[in-house]
XYZ file of C-alpha atoms in Angstrom:
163
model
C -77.510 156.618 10.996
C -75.432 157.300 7.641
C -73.484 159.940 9.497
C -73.146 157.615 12.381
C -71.284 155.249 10.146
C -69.018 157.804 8.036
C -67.993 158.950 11.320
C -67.591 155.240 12.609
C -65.272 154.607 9.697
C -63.043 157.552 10.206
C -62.424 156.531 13.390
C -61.402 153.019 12.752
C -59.243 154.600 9.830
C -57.541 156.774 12.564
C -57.345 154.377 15.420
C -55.958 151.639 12.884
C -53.548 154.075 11.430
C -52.344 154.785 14.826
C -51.631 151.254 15.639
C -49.765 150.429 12.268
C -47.541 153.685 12.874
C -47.118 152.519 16.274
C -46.197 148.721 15.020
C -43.776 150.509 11.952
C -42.102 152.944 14.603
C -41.483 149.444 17.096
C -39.867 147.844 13.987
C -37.670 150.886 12.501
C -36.606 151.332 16.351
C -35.682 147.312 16.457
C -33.756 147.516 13.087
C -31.733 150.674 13.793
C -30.893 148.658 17.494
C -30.163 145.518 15.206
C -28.288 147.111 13.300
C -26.235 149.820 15.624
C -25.438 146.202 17.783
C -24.045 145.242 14.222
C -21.622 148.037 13.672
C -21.027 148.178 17.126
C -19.201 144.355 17.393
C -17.214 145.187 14.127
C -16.029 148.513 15.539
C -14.886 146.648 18.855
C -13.142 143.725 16.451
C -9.797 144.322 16.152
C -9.009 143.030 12.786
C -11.593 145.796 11.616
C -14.324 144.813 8.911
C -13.452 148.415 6.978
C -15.907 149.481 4.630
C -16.550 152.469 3.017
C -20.132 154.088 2.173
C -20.356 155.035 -1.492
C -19.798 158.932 -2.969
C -23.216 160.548 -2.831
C -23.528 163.485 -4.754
C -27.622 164.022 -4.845
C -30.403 162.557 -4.167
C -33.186 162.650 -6.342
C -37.233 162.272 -5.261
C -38.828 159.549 -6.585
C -42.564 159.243 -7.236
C -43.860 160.101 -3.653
C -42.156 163.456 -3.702
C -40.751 162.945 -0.523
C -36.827 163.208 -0.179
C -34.620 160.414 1.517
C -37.552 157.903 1.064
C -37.147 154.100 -0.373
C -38.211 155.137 -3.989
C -35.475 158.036 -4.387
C -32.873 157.506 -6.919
C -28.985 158.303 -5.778
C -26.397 160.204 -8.108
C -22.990 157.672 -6.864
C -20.009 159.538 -7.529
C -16.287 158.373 -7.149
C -13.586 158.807 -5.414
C -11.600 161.446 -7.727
C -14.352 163.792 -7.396
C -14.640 163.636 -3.374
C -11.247 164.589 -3.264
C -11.952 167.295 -5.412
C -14.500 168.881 -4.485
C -14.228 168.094 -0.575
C -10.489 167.010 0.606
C -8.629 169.629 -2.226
C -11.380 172.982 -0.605
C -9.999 171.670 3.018
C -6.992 173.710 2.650
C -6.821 177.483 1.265
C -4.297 176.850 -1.440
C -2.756 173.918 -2.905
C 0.999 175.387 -0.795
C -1.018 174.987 1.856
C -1.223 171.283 1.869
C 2.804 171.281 2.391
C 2.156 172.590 5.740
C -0.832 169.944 6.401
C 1.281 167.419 4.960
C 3.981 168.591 7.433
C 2.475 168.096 10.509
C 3.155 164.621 12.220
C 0.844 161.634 12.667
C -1.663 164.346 10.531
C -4.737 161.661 9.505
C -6.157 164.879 7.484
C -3.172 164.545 4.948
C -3.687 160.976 4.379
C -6.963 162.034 2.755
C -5.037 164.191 0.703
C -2.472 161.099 -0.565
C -4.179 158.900 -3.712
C -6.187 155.803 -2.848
C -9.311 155.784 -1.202
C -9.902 158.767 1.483
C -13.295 157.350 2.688
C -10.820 154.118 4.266
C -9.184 157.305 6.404
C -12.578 157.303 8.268
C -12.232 153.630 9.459
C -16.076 153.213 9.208
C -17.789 149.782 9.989
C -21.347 149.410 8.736
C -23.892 147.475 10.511
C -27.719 146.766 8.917
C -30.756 145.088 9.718
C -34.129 144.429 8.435
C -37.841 143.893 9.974
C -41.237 142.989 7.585
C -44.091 144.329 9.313
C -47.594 142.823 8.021
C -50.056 145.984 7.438
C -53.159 145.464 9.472
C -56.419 144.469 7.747
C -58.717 147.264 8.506
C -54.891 149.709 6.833
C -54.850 147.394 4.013
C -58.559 148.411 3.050
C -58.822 151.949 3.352
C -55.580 153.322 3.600
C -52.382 151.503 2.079
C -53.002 148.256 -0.443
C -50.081 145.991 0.653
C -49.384 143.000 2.570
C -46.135 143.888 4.200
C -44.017 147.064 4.844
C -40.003 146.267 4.913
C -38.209 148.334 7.142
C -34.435 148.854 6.439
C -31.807 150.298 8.792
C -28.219 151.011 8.119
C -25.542 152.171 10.905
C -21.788 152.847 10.053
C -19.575 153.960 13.288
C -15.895 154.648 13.335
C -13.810 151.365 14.078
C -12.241 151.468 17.538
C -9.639 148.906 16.578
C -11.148 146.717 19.826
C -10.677 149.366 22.195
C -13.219 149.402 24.971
């Protein structure tokens, strides 16, 4: 009977763990549709709602170890350093960027001029949001919360309201 019920319990943990990965996957898929449809009606606006994503330079793991998760900590850089280390490497030498510079209607070199070379990328961002409640029978013997937020976050290029 005792094994009975360990081996009843482990298979409500599983089948309950199923459901609530099955309920988070539903909402990360509705967020990152949310939020593509976002990006999507700025990057068909013709006035453009430009943004520009900020400099990453690392990311760090935060206490679950696990890279690109919620609790990870970002190293922001700026703008000198992306042209730097990024736009300056593009060419060979620094003659070279004469010839870049030289060639007509050239979008590269206008990352090379000063101001901001993330605008060159005409990016729009779109971003959404879903709170899924954790189930009762997850909440008890696997993960002690009430709610899991989901975030999503799209940037396209802006089609100046092509279509």
């Amino acid at each position: 009977m005792i094994e009975f019920i360990v081996g009843l319990i482990a298979v409500v943990a599983l089948f309950a763990a199923m459901l609530q990965i099955a309920s988070l996957t539903r909402a990360q898929t509705e967020a990152t549709v949310d939020a593509r449809r976002e990006a999507a009606e700025r990057a068909m606006n013709p006035l453009g709602a430009i943004g520009a994503p900020d400099y990453v330079i690392d990311i760090l793991a935060g206490d679950d170890e696990s890279p690109y998760s919620v609790d990870d900590e970002r190293t922001v850089g700026d703008v000198s350093r992306f042209t730097a280390v990024t736009v300056q490497r593009s060419a060979p030498t620094a003659d070279a960027w004469d010839l870049i510079d030289a060639v007509p209607d050239n979008q590269f070199s206008a990352m090379h001029s000063p101001g901001v070379p993330m605008l060159e990328f005409q990016m729009v961002r779109g971003a959404a949001s879903r709170t899924v409640p954790v189930m009762g029978a997850v909440r008890h013997l696997i993960y002690d919360a009430e709610t899991i937020e989901i975030d999503s976050e799209v940037w396209m290029p802006w089609l100046r309201g092509i279509y």
